[in-house]
JSON list of C-alpha atoms in Angstrom, two decimals:
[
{"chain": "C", "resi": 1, "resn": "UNK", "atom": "CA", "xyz": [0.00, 0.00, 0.00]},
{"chain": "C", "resi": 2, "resn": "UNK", "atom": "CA", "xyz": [3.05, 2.31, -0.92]},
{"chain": "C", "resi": 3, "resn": "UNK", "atom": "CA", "xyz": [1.80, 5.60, -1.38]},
{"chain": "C", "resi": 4, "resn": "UNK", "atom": "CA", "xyz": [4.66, 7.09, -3.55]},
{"chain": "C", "resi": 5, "resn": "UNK", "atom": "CA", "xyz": [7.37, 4.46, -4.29]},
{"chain": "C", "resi": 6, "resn": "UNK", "atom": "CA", "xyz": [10.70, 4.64, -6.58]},
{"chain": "C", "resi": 7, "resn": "UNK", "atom": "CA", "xyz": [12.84, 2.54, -8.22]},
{"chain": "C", "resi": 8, "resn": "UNK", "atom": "CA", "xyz": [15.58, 1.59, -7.66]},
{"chain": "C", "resi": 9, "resn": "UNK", "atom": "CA", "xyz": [16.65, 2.84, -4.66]},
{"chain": "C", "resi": 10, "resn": "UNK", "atom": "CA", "xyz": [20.17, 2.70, -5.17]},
{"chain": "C", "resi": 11, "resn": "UNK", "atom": "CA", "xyz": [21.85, 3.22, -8.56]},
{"chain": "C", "resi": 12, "resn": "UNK", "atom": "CA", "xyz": [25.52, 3.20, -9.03]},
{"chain": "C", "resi": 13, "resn": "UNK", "atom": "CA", "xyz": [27.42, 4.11, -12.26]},
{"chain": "C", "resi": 14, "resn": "UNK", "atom": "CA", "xyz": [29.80, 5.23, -14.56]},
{"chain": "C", "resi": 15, "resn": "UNK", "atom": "CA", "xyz": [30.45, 9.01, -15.89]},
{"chain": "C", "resi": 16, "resn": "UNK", "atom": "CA", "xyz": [28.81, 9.25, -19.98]},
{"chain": "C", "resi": 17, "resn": "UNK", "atom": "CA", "xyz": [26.37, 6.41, -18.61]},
{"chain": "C", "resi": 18, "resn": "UNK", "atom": "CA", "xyz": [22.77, 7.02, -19.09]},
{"chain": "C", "resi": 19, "resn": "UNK", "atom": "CA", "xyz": [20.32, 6.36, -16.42]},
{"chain": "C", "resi": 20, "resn": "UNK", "atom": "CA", "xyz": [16.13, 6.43, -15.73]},
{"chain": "C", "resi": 21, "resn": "UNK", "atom": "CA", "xyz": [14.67, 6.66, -12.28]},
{"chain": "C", "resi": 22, "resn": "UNK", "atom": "CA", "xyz": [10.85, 5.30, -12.17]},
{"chain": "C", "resi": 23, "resn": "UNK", "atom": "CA", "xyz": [8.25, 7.24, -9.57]},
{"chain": "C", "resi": 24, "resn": "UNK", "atom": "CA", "xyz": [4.61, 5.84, -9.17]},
{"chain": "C", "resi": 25, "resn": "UNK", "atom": "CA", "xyz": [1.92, 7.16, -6.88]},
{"chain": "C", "resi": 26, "resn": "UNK", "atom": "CA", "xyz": [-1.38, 5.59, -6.38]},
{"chain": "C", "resi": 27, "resn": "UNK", "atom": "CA", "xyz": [-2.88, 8.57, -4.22]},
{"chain": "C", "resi": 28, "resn": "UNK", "atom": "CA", "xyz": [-4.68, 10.06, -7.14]},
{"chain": "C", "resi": 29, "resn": "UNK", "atom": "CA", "xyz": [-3.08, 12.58, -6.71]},
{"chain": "C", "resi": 30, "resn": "UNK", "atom": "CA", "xyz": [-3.00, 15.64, -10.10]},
{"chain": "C", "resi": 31, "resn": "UNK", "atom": "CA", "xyz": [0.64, 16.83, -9.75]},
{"chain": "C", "resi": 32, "resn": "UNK", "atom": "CA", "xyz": [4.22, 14.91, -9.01]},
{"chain": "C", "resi": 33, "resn": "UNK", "atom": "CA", "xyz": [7.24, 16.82, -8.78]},
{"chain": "C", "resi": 34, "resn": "UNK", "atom": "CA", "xyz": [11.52, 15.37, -8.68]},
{"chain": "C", "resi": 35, "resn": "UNK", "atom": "CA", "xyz": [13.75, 16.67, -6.44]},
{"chain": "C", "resi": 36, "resn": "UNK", "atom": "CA", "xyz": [17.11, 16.67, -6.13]},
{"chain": "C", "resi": 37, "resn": "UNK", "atom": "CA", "xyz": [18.87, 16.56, -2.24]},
{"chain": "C", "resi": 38, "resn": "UNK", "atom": "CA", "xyz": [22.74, 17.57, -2.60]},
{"chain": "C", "resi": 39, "resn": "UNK", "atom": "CA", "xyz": [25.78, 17.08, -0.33]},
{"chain": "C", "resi": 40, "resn": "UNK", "atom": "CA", "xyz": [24.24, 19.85, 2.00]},
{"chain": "C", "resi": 41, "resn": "UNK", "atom": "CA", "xyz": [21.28, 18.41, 2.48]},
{"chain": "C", "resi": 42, "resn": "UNK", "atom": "CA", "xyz": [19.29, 20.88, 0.58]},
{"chain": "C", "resi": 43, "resn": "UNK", "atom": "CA", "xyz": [15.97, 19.69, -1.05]},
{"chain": "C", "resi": 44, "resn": "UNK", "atom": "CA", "xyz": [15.89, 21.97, -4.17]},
{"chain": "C", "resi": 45, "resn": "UNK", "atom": "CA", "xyz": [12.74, 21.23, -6.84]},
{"chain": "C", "resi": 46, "resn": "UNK", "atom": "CA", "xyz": [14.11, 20.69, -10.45]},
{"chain": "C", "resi": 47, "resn": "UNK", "atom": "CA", "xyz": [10.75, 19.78, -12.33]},
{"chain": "C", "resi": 48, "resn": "UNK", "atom": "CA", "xyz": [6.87, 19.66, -11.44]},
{"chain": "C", "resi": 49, "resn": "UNK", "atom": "CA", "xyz": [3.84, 18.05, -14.00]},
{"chain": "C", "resi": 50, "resn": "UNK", "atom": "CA", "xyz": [0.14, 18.24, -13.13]},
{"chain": "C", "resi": 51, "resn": "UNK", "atom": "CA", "xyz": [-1.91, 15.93, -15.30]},
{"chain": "C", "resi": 52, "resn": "UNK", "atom": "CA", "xyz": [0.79, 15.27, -17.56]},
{"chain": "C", "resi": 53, "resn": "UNK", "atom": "CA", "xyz": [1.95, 17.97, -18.42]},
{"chain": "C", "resi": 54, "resn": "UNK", "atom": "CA", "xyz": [5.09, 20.32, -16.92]},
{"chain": "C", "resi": 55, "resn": "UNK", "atom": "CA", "xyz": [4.43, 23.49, -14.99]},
{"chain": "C", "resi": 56, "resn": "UNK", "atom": "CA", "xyz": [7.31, 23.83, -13.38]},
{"chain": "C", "resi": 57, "resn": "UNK", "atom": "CA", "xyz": [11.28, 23.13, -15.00]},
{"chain": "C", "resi": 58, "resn": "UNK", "atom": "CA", "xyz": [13.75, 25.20, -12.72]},
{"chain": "C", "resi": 59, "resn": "UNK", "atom": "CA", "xyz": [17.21, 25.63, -14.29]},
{"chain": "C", "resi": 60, "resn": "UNK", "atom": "CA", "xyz": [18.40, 22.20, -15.13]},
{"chain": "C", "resi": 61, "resn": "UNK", "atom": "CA", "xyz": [20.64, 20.59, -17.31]},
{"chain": "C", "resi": 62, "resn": "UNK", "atom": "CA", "xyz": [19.04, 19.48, -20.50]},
{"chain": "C", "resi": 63, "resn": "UNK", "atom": "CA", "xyz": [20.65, 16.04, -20.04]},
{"chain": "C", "resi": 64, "resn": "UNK", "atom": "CA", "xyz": [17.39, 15.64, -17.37]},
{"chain": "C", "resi": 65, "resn": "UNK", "atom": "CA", "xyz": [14.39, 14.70, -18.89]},
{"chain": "C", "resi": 66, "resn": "UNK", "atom": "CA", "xyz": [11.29, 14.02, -17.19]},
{"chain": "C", "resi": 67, "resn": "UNK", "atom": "CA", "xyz": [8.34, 11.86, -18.91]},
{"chain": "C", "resi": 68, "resn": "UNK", "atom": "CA", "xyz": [4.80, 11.41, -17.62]},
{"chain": "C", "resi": 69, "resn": "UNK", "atom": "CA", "xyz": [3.35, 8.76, -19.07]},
{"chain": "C", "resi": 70, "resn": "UNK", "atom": "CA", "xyz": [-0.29, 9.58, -16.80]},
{"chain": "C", "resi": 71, "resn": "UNK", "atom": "CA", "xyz": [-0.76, 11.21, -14.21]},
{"chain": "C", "resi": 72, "resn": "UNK", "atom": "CA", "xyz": [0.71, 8.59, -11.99]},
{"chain": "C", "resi": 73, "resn": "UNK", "atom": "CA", "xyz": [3.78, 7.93, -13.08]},
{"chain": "C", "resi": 74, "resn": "UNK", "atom": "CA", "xyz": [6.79, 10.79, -13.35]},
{"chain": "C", "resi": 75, "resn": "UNK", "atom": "CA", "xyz": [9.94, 8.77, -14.50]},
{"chain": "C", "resi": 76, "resn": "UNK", "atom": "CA", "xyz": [13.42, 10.78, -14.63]},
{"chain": "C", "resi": 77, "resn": "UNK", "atom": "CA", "xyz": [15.97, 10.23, -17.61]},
{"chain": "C", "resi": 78, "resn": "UNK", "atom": "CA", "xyz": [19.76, 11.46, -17.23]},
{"chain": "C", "resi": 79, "resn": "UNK", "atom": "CA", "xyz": [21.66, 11.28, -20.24]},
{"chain": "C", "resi": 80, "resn": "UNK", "atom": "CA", "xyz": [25.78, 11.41, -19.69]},
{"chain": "C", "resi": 81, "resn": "UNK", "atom": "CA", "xyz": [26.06, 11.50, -15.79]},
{"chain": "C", "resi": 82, "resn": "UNK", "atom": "CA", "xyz": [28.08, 13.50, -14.74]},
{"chain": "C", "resi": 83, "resn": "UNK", "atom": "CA", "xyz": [29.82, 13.51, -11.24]},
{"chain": "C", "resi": 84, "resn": "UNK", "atom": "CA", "xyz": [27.87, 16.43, -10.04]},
{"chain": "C", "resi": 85, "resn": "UNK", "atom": "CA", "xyz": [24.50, 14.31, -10.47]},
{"chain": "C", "resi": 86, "resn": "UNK", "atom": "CA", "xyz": [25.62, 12.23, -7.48]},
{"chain": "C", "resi": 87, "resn": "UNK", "atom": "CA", "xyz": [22.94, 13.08, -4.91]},
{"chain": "C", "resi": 88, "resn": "UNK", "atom": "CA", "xyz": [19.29, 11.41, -3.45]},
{"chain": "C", "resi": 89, "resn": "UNK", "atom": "CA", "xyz": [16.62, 12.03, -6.22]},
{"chain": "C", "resi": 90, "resn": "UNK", "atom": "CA", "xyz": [12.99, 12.46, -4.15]},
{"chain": "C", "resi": 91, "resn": "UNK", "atom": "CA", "xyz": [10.09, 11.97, -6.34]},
{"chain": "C", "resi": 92, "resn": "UNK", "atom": "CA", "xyz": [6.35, 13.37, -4.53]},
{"chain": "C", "resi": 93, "resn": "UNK", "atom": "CA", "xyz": [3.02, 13.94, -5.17]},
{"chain": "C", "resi": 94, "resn": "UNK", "atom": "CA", "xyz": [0.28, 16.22, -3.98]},
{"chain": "C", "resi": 95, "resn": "UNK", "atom": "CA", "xyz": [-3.62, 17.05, -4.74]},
{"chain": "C", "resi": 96, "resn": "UNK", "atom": "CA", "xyz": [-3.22, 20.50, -7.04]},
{"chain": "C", "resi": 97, "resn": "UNK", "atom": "CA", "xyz": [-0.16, 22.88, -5.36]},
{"chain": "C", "resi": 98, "resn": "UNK", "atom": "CA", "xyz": [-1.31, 23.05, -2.62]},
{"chain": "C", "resi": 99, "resn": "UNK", "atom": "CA", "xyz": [1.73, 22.41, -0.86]},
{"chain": "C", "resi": 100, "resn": "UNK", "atom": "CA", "xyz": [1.08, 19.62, 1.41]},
{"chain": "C", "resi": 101, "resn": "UNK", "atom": "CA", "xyz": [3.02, 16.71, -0.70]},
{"chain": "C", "resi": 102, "resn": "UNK", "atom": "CA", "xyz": [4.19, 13.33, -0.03]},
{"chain": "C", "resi": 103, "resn": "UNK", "atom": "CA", "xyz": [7.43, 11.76, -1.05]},
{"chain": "C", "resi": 104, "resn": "UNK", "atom": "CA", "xyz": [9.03, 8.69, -1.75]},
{"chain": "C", "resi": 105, "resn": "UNK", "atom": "CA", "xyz": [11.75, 7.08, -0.53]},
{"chain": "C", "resi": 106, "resn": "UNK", "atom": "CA", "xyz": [14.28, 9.02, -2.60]},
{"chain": "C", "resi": 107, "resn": "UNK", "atom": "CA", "xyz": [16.81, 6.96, -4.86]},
{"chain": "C", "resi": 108, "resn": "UNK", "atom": "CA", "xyz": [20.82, 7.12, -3.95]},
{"chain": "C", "resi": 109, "resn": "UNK", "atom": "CA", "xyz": [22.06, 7.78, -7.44]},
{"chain": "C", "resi": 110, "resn": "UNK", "atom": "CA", "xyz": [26.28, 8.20, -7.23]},
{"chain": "C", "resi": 111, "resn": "UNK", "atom": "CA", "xyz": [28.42, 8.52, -9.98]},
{"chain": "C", "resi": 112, "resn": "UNK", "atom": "CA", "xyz": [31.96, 7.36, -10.33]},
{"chain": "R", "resi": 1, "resn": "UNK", "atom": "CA", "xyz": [19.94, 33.05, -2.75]},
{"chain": "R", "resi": 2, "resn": "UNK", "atom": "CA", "xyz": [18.61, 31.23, 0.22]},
{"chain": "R", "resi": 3, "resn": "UNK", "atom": "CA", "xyz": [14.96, 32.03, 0.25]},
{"chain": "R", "resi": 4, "resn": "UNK", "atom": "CA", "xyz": [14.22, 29.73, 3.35]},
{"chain": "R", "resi": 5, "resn": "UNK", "atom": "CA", "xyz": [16.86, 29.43, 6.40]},
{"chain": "R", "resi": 6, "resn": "UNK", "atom": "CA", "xyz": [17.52, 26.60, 9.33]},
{"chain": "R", "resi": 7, "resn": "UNK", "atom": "CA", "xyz": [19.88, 28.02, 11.17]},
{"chain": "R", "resi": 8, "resn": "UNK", "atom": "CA", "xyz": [20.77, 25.60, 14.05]},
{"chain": "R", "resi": 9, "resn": "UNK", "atom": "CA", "xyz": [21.80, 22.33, 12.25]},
{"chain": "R", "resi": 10, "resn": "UNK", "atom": "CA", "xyz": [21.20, 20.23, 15.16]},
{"chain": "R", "resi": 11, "resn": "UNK", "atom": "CA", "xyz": [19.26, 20.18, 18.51]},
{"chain": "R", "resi": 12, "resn": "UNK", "atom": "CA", "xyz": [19.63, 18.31, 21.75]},
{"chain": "R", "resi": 13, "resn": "UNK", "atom": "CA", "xyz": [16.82, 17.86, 23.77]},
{"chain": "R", "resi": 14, "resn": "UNK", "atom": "CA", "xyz": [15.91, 16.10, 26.96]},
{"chain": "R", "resi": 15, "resn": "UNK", "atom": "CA", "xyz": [12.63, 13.39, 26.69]},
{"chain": "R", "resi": 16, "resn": "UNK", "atom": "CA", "xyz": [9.78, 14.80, 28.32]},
{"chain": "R", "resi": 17, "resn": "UNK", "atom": "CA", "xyz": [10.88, 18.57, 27.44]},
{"chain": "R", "resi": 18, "resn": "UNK", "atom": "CA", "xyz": [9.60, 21.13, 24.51]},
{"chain": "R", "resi": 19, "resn": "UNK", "atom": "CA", "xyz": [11.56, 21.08, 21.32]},
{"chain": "R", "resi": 20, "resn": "UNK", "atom": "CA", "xyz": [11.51, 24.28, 19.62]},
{"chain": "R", "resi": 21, "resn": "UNK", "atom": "CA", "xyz": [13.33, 24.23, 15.93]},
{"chain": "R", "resi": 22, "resn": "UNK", "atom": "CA", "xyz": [13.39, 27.92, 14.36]},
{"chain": "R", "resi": 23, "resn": "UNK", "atom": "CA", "xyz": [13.38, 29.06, 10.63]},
{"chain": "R", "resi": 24, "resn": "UNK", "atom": "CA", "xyz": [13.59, 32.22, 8.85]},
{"chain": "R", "resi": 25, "resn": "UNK", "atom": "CA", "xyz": [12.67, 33.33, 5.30]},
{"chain": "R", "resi": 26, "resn": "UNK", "atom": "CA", "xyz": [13.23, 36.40, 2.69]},
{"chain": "R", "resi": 27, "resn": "UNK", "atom": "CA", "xyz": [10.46, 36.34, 0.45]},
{"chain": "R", "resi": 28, "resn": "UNK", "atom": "CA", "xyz": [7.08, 37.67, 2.38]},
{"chain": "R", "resi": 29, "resn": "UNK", "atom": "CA", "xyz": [4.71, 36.18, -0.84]},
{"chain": "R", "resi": 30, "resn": "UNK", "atom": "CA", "xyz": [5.19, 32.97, 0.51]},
{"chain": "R", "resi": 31, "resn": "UNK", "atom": "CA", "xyz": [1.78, 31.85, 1.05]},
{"chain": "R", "resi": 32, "resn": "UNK", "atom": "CA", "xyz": [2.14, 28.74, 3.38]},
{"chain": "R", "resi": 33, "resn": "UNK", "atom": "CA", "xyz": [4.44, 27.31, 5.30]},
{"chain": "R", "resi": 34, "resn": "UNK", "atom": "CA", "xyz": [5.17, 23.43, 6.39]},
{"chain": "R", "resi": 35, "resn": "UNK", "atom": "CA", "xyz": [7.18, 21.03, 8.36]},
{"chain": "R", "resi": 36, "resn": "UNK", "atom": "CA", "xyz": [8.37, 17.75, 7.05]},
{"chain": "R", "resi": 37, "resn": "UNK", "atom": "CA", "xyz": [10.32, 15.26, 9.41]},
{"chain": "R", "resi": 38, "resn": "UNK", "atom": "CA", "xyz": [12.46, 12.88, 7.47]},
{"chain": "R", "resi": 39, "resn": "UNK", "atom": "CA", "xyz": [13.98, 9.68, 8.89]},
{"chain": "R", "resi": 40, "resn": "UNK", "atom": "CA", "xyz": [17.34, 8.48, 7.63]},
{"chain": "R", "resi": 41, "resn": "UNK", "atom": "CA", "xyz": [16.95, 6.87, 3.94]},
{"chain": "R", "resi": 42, "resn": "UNK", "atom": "CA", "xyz": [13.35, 7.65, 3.44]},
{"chain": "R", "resi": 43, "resn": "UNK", "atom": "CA", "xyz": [11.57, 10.74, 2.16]},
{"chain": "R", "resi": 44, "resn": "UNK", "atom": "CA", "xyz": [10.68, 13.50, 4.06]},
{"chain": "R", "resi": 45, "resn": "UNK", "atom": "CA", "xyz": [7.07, 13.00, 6.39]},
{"chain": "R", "resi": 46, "resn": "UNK", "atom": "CA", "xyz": [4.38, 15.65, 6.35]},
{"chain": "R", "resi": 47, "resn": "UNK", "atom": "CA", "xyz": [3.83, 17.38, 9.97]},
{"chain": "R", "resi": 48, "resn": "UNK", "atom": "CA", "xyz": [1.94, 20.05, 9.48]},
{"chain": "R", "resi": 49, "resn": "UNK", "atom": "CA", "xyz": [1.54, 23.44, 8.07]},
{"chain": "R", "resi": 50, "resn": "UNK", "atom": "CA", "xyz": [0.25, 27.09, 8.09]},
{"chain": "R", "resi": 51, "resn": "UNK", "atom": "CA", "xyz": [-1.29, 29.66, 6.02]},
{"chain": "R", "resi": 52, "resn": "UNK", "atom": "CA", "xyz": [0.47, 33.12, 5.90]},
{"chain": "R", "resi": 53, "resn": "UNK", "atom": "CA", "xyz": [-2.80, 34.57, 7.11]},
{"chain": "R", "resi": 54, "resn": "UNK", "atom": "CA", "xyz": [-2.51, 32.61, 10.83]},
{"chain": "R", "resi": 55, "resn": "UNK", "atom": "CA", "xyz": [-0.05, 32.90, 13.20]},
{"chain": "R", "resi": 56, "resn": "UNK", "atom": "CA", "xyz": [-0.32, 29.52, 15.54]},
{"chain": "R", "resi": 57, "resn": "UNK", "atom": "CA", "xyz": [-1.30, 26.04, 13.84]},
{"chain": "R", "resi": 58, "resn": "UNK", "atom": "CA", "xyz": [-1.70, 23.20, 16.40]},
{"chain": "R", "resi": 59, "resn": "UNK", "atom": "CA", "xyz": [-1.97, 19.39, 15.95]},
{"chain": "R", "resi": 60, "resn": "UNK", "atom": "CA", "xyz": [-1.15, 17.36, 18.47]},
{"chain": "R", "resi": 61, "resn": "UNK", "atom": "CA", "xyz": [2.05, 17.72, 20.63]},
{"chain": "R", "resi": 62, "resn": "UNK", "atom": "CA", "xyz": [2.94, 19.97, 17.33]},
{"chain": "R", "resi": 63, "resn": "UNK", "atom": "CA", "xyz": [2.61, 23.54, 17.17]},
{"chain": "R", "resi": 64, "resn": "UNK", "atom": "CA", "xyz": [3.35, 26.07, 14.71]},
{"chain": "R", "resi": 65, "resn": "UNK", "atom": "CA", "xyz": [3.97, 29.79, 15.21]},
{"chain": "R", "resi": 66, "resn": "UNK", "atom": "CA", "xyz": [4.50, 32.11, 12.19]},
{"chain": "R", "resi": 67, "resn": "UNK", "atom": "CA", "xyz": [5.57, 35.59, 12.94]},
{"chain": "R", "resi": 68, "resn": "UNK", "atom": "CA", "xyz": [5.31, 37.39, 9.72]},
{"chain": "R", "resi": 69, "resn": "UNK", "atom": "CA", "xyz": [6.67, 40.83, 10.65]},
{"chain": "R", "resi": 70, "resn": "UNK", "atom": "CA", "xyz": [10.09, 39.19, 11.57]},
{"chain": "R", "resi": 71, "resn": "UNK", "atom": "CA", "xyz": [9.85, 36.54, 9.12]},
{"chain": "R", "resi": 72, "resn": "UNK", "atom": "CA", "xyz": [10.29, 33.83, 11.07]},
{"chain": "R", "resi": 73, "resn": "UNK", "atom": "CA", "xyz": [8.37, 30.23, 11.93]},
{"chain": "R", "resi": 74, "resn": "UNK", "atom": "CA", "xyz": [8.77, 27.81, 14.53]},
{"chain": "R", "resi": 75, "resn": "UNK", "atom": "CA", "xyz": [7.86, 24.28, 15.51]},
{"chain": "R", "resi": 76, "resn": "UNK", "atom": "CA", "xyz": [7.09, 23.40, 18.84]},
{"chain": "R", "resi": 77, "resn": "UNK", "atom": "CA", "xyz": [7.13, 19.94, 20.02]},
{"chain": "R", "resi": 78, "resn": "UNK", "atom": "CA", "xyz": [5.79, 19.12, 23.85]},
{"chain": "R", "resi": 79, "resn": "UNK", "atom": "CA", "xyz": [6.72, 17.06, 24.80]},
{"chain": "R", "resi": 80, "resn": "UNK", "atom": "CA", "xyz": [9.66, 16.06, 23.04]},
{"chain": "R", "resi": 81, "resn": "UNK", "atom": "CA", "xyz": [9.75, 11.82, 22.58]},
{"chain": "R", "resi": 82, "resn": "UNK", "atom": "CA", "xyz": [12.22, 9.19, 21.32]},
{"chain": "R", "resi": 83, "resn": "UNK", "atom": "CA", "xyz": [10.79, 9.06, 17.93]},
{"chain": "R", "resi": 84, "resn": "UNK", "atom": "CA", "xyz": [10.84, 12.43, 17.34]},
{"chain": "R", "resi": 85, "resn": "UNK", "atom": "CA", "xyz": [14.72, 12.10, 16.49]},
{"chain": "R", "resi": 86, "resn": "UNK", "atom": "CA", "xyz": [14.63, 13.10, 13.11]},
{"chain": "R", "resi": 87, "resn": "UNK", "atom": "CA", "xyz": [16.00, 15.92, 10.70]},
{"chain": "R", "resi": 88, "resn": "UNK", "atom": "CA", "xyz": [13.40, 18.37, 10.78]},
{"chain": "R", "resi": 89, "resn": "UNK", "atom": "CA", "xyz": [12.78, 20.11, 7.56]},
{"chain": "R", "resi": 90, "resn": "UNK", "atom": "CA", "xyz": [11.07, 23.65, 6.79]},
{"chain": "R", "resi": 91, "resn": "UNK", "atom": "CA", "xyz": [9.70, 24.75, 3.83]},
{"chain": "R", "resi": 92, "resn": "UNK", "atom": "CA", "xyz": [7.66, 27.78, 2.70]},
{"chain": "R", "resi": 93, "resn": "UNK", "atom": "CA", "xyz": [4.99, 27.84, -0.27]},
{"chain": "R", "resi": 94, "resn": "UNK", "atom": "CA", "xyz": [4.88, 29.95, -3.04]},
{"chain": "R", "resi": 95, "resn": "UNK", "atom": "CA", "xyz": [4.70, 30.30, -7.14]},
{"chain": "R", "resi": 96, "resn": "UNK", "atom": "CA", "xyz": [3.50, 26.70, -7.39]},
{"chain": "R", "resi": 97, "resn": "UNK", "atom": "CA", "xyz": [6.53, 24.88, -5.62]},
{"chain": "R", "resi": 98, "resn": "UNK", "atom": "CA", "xyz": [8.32, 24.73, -2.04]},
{"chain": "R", "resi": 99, "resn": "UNK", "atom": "CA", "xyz": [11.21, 25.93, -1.19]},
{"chain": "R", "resi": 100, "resn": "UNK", "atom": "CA", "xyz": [13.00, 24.21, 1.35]},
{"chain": "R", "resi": 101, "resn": "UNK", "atom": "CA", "xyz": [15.61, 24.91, 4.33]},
{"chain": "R", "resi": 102, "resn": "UNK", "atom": "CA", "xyz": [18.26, 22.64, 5.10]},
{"chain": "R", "resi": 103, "resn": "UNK", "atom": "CA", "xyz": [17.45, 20.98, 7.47]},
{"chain": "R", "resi": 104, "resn": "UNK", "atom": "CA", "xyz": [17.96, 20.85, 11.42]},
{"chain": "R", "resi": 105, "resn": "UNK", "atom": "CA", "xyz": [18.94, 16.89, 13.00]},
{"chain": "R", "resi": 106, "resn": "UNK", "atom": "CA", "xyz": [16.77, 16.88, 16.31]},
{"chain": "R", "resi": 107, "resn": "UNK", "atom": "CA", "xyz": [18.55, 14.35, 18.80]},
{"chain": "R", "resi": 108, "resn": "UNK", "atom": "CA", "xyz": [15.80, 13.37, 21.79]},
{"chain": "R", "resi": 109, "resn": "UNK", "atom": "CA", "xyz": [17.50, 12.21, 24.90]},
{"chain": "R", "resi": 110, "resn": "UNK", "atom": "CA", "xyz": [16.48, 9.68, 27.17]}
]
């Protein structure tokens, strides 16, 4: 009865390597959103989709591409990792914006 | 630019006691304001939240004060338990997406 689950949860690889994280959320939920936690701990946003479609892209890398298949699913392609990806990717959902959102596990992505 | 601050990376606290963890922001069109609680590798938890137009949220043994004149929010936990040893993240609403502080580790004592 996962509410917002992500796979895999670990993901180790090479630099040039490309990569997909899957996120699936069976709240019902309209919007989904990836985040990216650094080496400081900060939570920063990178992309948002309600009902399929993106509303929010902050400034990242065009080797990140997001794909929403439906509304419940928000899967995360990285072409040619670089170092500097290495971080935990949080995938979450919420009803609308209205802030409250819940997240999933997060995924441990480093790259050597 | 760090819109939303956590000053005090990590707390101490004595069992049985209040827990207060602080936060401070920049931009005042922020419309709501949360608190997640995130255990080691899993997401962060929703706590609880409050609209820019309140000042004190309560749920529980958590309360939430929001001084908008000084910019500032903080969550108060009475009293203070074993499980509530967590990192204790703030975040404040606004232009469709959250904007997160960095987090403060809260360590209860027995």
């Amino acid at each position: 009865d996962t509410a917002v689950s992500q796979t895999p949860k670990y993901l180790v690889t090479q630099m040039g390597n490309d990569k997909s994280i899957k996120c699936e959320q069976n709240l019902g939920h309209d919007t989904m959103y990836w985040y990216k936690q650094d080496s400081k701990k900060f939570l920063k946003i990178m992309f948002s989709y309600n009902n399929k479609e993106l509303i929010i892209n902050e400034t990242v890398p065009n080797r990140f591409s997001p794909k929403s298949p439906d509304k419940a699913h928000l899967n995360l392609h990285i072409n040619s990792l670089e170092l500097g990806d290495s971080a935990v990717y949080f995938c979450a959902s919420s009803q609308g914006t209205s802030g409250s959102q819940f997240f999933g596990p997060g995924t441990r992505l480093t790259v050597l | 630019d760090q819109q939303v601050k956590q000053n005090s990376p990590s707390l101490s606290v004595q069992e049985g006691r209040i827990s207060i963890l602080n936060c401070d922001y920049t931009n005042s069109m922020f419309d709501y304001f949360l608190w997640y609680k995130k255990y080691p590798a899993e997401g962060p938890t929703f706590l609880i939240s409050i609209s820019s137009i309140k000042d004190k949220n309560e749920d529980g043994r958590f309360t939430v004060f929001l001084n908008k004149s000084a910019k500032h929010l903080s969550l108060h936990i009475v009293p203070s338990q074993p499980g509530d040893s967590a990192v204790y993240f703030c975040a404040a609403k606004g232009a469709q997406k959250l904007v997160f502080g960095q987090g403060t580790r809260l360590t209860i004592n027995p």
